[in-house]
PDB file of C-alpha atoms and ligand atoms in Angstrom:
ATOM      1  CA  UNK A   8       4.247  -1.896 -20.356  1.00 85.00           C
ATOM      2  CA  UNK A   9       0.666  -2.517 -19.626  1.00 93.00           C
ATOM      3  CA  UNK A  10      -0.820  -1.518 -16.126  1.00 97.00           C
ATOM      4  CA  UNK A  11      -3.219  -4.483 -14.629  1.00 98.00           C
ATOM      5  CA  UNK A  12      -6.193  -2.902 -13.246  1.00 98.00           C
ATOM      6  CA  UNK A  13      -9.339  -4.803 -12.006  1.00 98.00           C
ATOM      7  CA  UNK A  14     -12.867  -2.726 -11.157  1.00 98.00           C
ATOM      8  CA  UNK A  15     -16.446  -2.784  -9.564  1.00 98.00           C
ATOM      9  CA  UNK A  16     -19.223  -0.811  -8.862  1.00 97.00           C
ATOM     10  CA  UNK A  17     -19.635   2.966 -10.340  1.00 96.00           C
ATOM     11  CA  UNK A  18     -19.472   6.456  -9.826  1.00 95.00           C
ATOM     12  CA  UNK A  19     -16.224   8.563  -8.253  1.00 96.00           C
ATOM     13  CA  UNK A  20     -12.955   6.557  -8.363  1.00 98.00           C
ATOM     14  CA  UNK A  21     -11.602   4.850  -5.151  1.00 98.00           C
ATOM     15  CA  UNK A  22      -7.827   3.481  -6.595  1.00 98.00           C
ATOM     16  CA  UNK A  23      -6.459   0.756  -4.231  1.00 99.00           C
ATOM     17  CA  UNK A  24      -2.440   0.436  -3.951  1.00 99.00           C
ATOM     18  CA  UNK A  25      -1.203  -2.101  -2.768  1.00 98.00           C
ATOM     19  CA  UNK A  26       2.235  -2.534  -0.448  1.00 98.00           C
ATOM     20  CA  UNK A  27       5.147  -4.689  -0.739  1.00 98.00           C
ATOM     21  CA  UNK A  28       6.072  -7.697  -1.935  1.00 98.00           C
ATOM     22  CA  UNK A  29       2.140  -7.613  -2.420  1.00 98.00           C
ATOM     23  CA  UNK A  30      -0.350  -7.072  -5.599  1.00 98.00           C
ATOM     24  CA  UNK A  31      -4.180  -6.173  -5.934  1.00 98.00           C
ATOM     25  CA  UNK A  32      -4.939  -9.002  -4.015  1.00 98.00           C
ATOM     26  CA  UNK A  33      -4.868  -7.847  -1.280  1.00 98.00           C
ATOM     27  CA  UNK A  34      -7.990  -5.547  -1.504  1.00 98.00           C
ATOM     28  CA  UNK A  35     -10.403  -8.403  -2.535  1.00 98.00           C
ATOM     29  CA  UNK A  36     -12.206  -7.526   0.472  1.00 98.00           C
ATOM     30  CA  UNK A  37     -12.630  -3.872  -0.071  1.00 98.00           C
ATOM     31  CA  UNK A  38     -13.411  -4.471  -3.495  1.00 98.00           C
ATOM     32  CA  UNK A  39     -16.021  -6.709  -3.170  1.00 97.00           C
ATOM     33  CA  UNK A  40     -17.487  -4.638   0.036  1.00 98.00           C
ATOM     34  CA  UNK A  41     -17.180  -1.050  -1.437  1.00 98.00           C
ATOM     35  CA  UNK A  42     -18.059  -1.247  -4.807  1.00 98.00           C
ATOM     36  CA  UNK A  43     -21.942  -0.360  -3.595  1.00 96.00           C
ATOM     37  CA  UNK A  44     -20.178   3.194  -3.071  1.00 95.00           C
ATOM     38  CA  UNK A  45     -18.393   3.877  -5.661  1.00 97.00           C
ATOM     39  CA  UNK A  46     -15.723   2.810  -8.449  1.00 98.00           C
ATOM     40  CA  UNK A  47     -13.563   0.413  -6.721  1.00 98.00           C
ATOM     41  CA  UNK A  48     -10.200   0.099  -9.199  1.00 98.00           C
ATOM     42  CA  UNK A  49      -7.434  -1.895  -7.682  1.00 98.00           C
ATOM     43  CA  UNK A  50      -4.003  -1.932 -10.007  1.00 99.00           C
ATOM     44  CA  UNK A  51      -1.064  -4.184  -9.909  1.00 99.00           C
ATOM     45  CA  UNK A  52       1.805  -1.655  -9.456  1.00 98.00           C
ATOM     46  CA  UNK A  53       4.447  -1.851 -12.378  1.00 98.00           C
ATOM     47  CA  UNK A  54       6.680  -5.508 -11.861  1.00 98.00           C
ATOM     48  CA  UNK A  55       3.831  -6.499  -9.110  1.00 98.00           C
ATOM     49  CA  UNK A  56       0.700  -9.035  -9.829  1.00 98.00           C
ATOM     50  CA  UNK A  57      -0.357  -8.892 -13.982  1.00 98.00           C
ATOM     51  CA  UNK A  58       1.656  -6.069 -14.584  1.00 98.00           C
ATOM     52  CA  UNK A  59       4.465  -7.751 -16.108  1.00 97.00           C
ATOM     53  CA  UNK A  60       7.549  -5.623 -16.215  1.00 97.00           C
ATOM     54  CA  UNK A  61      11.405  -5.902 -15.443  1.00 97.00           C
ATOM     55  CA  UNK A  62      12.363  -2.961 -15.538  1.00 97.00           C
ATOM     56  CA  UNK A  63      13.438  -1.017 -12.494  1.00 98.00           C
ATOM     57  CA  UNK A  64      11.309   1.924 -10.785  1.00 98.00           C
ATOM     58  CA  UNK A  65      11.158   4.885  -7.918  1.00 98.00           C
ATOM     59  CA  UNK A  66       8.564   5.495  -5.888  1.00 98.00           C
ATOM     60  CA  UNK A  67       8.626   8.784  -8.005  1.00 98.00           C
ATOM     61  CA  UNK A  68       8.118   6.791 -10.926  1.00 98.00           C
ATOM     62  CA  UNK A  69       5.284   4.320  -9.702  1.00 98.00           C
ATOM     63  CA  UNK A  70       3.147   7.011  -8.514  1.00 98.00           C
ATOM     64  CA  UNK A  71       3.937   8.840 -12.566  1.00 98.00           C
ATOM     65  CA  UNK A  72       2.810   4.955 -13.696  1.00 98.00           C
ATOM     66  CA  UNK A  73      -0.693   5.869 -11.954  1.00 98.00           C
ATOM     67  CA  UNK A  74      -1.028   9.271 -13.240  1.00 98.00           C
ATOM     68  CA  UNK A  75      -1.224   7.903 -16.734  1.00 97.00           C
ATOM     69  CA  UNK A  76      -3.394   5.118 -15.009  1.00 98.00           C
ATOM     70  CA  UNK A  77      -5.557   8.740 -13.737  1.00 98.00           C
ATOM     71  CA  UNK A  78      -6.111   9.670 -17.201  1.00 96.00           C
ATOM     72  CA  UNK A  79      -6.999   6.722 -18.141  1.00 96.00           C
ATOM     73  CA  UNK A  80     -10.018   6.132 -15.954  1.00 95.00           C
ATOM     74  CA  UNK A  81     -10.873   9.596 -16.823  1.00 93.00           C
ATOM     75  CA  UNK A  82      -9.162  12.285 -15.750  1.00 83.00           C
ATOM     76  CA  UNK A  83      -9.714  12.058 -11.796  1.00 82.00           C
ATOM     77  CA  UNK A  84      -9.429  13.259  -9.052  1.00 97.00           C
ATOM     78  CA  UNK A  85      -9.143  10.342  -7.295  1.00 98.00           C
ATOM     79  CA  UNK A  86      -9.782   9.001  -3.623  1.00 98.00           C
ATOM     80  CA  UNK A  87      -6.731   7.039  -3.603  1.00 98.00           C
ATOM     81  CA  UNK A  88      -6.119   4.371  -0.895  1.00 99.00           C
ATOM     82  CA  UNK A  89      -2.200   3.303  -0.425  1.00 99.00           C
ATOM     83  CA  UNK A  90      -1.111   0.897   1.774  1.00 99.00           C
ATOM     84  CA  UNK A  91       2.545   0.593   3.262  1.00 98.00           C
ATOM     85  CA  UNK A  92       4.652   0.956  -0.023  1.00 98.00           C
ATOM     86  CA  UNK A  93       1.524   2.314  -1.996  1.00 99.00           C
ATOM     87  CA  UNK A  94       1.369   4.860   0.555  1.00 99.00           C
ATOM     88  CA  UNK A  95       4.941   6.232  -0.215  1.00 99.00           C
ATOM     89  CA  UNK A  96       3.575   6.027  -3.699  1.00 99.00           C
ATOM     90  CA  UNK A  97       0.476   7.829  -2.193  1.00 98.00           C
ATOM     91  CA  UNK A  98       2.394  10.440  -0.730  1.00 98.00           C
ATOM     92  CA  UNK A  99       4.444  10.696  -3.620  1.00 98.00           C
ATOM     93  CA  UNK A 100       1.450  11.590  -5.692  1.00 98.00           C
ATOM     94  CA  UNK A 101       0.508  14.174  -3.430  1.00 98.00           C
ATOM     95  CA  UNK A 102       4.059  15.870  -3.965  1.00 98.00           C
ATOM     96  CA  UNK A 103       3.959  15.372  -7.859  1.00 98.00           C
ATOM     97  CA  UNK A 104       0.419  14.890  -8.932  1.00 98.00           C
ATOM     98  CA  UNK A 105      -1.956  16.503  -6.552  1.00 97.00           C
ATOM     99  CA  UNK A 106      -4.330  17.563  -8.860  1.00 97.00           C
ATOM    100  CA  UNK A 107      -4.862  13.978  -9.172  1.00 98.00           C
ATOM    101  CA  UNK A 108      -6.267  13.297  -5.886  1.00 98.00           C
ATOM    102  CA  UNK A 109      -9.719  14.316  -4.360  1.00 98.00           C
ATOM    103  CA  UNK A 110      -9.240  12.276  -1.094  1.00 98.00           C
ATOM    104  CA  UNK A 111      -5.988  10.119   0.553  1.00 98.00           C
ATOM    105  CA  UNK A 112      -6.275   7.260   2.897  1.00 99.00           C
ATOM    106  CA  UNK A 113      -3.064   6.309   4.183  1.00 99.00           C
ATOM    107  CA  UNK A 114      -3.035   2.459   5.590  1.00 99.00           C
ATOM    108  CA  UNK A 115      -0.477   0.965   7.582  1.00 98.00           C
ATOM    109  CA  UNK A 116       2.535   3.151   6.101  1.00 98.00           C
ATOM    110  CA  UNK A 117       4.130   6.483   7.223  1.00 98.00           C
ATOM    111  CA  UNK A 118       6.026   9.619   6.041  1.00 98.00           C
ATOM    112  CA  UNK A 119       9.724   9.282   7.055  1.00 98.00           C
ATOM    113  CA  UNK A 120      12.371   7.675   4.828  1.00 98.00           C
ATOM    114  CA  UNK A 121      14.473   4.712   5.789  1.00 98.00           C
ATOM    115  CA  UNK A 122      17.183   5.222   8.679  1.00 98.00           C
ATOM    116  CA  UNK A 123      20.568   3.814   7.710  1.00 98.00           C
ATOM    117  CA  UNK A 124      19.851   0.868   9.101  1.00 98.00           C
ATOM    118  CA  UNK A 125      16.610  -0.351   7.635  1.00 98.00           C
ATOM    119  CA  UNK A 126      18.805   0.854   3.840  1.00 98.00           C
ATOM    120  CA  UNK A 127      21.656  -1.965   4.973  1.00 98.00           C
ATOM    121  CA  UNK A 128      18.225  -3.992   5.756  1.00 98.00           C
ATOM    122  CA  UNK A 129      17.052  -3.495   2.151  1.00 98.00           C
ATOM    123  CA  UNK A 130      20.541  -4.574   0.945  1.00 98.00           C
ATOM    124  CA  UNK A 131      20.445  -7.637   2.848  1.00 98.00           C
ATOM    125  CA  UNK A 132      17.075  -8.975   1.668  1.00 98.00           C
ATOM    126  CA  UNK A 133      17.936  -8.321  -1.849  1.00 98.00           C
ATOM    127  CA  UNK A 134      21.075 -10.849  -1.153  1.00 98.00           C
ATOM    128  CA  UNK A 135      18.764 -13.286   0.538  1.00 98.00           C
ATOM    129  CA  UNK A 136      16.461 -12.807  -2.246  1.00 98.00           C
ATOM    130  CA  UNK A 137      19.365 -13.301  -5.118  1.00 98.00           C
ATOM    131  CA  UNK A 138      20.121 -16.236  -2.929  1.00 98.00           C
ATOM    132  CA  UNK A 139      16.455 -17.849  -2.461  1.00 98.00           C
ATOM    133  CA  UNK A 140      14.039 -16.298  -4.866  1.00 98.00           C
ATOM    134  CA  UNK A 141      10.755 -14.501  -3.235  1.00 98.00           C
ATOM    135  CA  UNK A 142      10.272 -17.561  -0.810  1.00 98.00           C
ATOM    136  CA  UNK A 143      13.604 -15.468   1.202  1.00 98.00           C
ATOM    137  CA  UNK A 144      11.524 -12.189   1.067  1.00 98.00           C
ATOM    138  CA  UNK A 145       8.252 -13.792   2.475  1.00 98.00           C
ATOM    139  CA  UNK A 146      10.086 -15.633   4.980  1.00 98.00           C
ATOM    140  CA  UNK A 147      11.449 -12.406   6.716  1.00 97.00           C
ATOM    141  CA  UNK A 148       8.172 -10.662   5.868  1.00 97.00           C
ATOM    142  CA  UNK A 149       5.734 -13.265   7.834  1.00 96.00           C
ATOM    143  CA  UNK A 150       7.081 -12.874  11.208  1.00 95.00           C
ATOM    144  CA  UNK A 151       6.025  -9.023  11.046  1.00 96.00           C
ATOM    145  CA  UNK A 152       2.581  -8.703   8.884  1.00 98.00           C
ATOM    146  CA  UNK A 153       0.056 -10.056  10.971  1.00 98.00           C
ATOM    147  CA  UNK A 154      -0.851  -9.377  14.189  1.00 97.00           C
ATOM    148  CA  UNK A 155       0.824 -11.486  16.673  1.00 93.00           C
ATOM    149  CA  UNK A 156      -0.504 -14.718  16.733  1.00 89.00           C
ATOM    150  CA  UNK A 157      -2.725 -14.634  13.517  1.00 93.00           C
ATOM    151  CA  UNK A 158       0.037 -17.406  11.302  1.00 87.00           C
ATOM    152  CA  UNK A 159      -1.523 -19.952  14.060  1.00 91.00           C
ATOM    153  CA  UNK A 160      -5.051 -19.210  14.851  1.00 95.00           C
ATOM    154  CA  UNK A 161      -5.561 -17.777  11.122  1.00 96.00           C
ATOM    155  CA  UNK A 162      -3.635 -20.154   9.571  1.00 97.00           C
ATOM    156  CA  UNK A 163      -5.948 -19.622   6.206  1.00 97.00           C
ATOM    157  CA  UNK A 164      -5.197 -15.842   5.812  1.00 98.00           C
ATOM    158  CA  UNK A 165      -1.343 -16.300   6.554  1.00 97.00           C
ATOM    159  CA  UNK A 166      -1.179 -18.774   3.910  1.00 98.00           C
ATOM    160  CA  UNK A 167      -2.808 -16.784   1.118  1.00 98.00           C
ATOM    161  CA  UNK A 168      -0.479 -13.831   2.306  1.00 98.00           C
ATOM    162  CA  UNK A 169       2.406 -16.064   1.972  1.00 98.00           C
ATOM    163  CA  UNK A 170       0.776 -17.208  -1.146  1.00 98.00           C
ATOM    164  CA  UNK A 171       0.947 -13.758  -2.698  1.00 98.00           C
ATOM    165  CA  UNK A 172       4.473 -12.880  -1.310  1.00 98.00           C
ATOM    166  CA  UNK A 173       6.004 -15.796  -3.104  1.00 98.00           C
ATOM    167  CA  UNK A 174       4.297 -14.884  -6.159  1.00 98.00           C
ATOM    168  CA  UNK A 175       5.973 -11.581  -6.663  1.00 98.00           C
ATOM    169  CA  UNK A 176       9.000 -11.756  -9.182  1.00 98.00           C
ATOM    170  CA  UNK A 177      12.301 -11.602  -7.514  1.00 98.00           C
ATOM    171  CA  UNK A 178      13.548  -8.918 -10.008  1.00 98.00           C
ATOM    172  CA  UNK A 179      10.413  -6.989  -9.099  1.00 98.00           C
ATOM    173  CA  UNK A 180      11.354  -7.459  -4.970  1.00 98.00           C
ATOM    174  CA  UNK A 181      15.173  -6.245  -6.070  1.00 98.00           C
ATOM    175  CA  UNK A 182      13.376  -2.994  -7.669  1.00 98.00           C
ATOM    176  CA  UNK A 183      11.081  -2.329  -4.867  1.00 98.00           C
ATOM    177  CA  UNK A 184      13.851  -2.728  -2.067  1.00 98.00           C
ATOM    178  CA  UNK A 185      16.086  -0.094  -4.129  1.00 98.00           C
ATOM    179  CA  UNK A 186      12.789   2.008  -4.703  1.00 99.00           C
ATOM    180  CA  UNK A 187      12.163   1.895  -1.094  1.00 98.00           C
ATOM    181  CA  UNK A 188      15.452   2.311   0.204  1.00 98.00           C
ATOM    182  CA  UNK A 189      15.948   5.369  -1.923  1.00 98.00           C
ATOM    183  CA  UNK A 190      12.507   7.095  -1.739  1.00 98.00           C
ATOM    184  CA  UNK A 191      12.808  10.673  -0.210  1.00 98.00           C
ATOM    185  CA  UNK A 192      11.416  11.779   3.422  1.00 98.00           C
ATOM    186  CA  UNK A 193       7.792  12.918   3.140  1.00 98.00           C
ATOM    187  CA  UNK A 194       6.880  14.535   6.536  1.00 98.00           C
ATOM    188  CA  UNK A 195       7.791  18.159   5.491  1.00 98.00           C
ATOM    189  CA  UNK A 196       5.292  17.799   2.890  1.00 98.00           C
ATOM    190  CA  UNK A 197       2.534  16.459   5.565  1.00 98.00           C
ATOM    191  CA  UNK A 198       1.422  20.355   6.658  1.00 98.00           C
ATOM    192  CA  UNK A 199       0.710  21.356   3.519  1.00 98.00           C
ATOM    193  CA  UNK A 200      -1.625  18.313   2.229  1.00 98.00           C
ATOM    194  CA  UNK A 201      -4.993  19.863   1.405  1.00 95.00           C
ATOM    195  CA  UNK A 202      -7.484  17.072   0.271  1.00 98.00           C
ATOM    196  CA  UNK A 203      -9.343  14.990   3.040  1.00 98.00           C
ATOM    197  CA  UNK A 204      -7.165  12.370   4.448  1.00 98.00           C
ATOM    198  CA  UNK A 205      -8.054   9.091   6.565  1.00 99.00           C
ATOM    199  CA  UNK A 206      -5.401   7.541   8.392  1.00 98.00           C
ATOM    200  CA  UNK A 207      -5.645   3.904   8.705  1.00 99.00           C
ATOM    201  CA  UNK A 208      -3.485   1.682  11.414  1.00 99.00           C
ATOM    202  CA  UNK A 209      -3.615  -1.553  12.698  1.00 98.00           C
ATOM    203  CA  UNK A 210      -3.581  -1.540  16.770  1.00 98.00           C
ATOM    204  CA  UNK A 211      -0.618  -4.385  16.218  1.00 98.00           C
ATOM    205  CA  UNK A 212       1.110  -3.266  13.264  1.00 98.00           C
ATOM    206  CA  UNK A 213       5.060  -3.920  13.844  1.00 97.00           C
ATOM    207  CA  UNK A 214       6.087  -2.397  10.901  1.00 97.00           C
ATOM    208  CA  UNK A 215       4.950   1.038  10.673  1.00 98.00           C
ATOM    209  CA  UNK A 216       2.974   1.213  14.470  1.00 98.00           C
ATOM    210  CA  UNK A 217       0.068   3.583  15.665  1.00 98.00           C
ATOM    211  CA  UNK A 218       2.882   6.005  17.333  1.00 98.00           C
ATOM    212  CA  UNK A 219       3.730   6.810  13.603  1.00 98.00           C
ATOM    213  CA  UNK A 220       0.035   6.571  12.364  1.00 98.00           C
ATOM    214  CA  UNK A 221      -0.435   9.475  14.931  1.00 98.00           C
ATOM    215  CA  UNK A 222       2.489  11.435  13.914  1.00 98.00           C
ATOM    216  CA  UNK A 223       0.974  11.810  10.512  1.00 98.00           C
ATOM    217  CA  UNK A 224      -2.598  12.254  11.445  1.00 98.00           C
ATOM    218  CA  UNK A 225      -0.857  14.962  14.096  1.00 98.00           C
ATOM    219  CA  UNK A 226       0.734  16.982  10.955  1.00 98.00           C
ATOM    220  CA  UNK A 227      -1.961  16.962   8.345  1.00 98.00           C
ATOM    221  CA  UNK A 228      -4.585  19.227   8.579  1.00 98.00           C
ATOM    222  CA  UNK A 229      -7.752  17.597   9.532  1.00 98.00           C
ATOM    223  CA  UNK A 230      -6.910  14.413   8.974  1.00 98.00           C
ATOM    224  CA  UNK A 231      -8.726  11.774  11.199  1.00 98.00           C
ATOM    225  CA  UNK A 232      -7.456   8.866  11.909  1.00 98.00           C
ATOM    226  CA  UNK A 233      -8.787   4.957  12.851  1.00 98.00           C
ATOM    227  CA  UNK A 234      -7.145   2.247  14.740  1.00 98.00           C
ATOM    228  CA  UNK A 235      -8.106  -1.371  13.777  1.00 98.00           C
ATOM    229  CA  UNK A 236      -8.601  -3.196  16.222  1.00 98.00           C
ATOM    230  CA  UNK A 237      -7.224  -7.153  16.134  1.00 97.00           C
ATOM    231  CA  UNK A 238      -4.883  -6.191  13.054  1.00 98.00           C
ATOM    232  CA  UNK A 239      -1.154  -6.321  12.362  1.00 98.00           C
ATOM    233  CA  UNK A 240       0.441  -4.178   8.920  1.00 98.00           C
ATOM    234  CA  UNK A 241      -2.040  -5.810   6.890  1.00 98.00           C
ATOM    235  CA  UNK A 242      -5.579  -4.430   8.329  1.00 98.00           C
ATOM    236  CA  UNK A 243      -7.284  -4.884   5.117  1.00 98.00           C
ATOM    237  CA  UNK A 244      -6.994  -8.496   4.846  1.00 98.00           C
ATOM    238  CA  UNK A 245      -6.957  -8.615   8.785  1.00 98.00           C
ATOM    239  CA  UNK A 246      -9.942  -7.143   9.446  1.00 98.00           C
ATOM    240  CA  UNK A 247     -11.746  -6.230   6.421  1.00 98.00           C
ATOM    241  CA  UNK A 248     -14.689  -5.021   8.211  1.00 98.00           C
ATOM    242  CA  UNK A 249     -13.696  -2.094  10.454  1.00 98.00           C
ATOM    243  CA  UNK A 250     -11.474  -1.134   6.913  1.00 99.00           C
ATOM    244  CA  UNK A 251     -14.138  -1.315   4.879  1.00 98.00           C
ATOM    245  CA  UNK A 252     -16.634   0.977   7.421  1.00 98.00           C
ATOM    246  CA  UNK A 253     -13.651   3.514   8.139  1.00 98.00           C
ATOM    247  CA  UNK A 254     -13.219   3.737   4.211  1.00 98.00           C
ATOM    248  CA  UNK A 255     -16.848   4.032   2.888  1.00 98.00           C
ATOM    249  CA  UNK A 256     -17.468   6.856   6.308  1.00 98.00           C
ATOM    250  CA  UNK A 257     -14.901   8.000   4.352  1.00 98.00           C
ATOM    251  CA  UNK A 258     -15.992   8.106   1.336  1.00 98.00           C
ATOM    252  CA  UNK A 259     -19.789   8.825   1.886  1.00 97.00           C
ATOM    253  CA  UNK A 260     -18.098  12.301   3.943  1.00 96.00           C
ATOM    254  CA  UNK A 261     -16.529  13.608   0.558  1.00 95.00           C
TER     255      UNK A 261
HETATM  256  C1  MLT B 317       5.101  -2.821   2.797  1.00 95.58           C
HETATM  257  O1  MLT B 317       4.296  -3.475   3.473  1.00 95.58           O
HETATM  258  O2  MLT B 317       4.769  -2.297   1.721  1.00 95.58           O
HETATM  259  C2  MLT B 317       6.519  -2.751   3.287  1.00 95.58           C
HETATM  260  O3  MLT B 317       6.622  -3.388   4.516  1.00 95.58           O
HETATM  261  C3  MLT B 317       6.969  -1.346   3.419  1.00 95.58           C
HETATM  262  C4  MLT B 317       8.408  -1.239   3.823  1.00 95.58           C
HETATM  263  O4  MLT B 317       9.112  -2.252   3.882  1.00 95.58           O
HETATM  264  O5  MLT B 317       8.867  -0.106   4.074  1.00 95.58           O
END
């Protein structure tokens, strides 16, 4: 299968991974913005965006998908930004790959596996989504990506989220639940990650909230973490701004 890739700007790699049911859309803003700093490369994750597959995946497997991708761009390390799901790939990485990665910034995601209940959630959105193709998934996504209030007074950005939620193949939704539901805990690993790491949390994210963000920032060595302020799960496309200034700090620290 081919990995879709788009890029900007020059000098040391910054890879953007996006979450779920998502693709590289999502980082339009930091790619546009950040590609005065360096090489901005934003992939579609196997299944996800231009990346056409149907095959199923692990997180494990995604994150061996972007080693190749590593070579490819030539030879790393990487900064490597990973938000929600593309931070369990991030993490991942760091587990598998490490030599890989120069810098992480974790965004709006966390360490800890899912509880038994959010695995018999997985298993009910894949019925809804056998049942009602991706327009199921992004309907019991949207209540929980933005910050509250942002589907009425940003009605724009909530539609081209919804937009690129109902894009997303339903096979490639099926894969990503199982991925998810099966990936492995990563906070024992947190302690012993040694490369510069930024964590990134919106001050209204439902799904994975600044309580967690902390957690992580508390376990990693040095890691320093920012708060957006007026975002939800989705900071980048919230609030592109204070993303894009915590990121190139960031990057212009390295
Ligand atoms: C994501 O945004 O990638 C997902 O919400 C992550 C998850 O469901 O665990």
């Amino acid at each position: 299968m081919e990995l879709r890739f788009e890029e900007r700007g020059k000098g040391p790699v910054l890879l953007l991974v996006h979450g779920f049911p998502l693709d590289r859309r999502v980082w339009d803003a930091q790619m546009a913005a950040l590609a005065d700093t360096c090489r901005v490369v934003a992939v579609d994750l196997r299944g996800f965006g231009e990346s056409t597959s149907a095959e199923p995946f692990t997180i494990e497997s995604l994150g061996d998908d972007l080693h190749a991708l590593v070579q490819k761009l030539g030879g790393g390390p990487v900064a490597l930004a990973g938000l929600s799901m593309g931070g369990y790939v991030a993490l991942g990485m760091a587990r598998k790959h490490p030599a890989d990665l120069r810098a992480l910034a974790l965004v709006d995601t966390k360490s800890e596996a899912d509880t038994a209940e959010a695995r018999q959630n997985r298993m009910k959105m894949i019925e809804a989504v056998r049942a009602g193709g991706s327009k199921a998934a992004a309907d019991a996504m949207m209540p929980k990506m933005l910050a509250p209030d942002a589907a009425e007074r940003r009605p724009q950005l909530a539609a081209r989220l919804r937009q690129i939620m109902e894009s997303c193949p339903p096979l490639t939704i099926e894969h990503a639940l199982l991925a998810m539901r099966d990936r492995p805990d990563y906070t024992g690993d947190l302690p012993g990650i040694k490369m510069p790491t930024l964590i990134i949390v919106g001050e209204a994210d439902q799904i994975t909230p600044p309580a967690v963000a902390q957690g992580m920032a508390g376990r990693i060595p040095g890691a320093r973490l920012a708060v957006i302020k007026g975002a939800g799960h989705m900071a980048p496309m919230e609030q592109p701004e204070q993303v894009n200034r915590a990121l190139r700090e960031f990057l212009l620290r390295l």
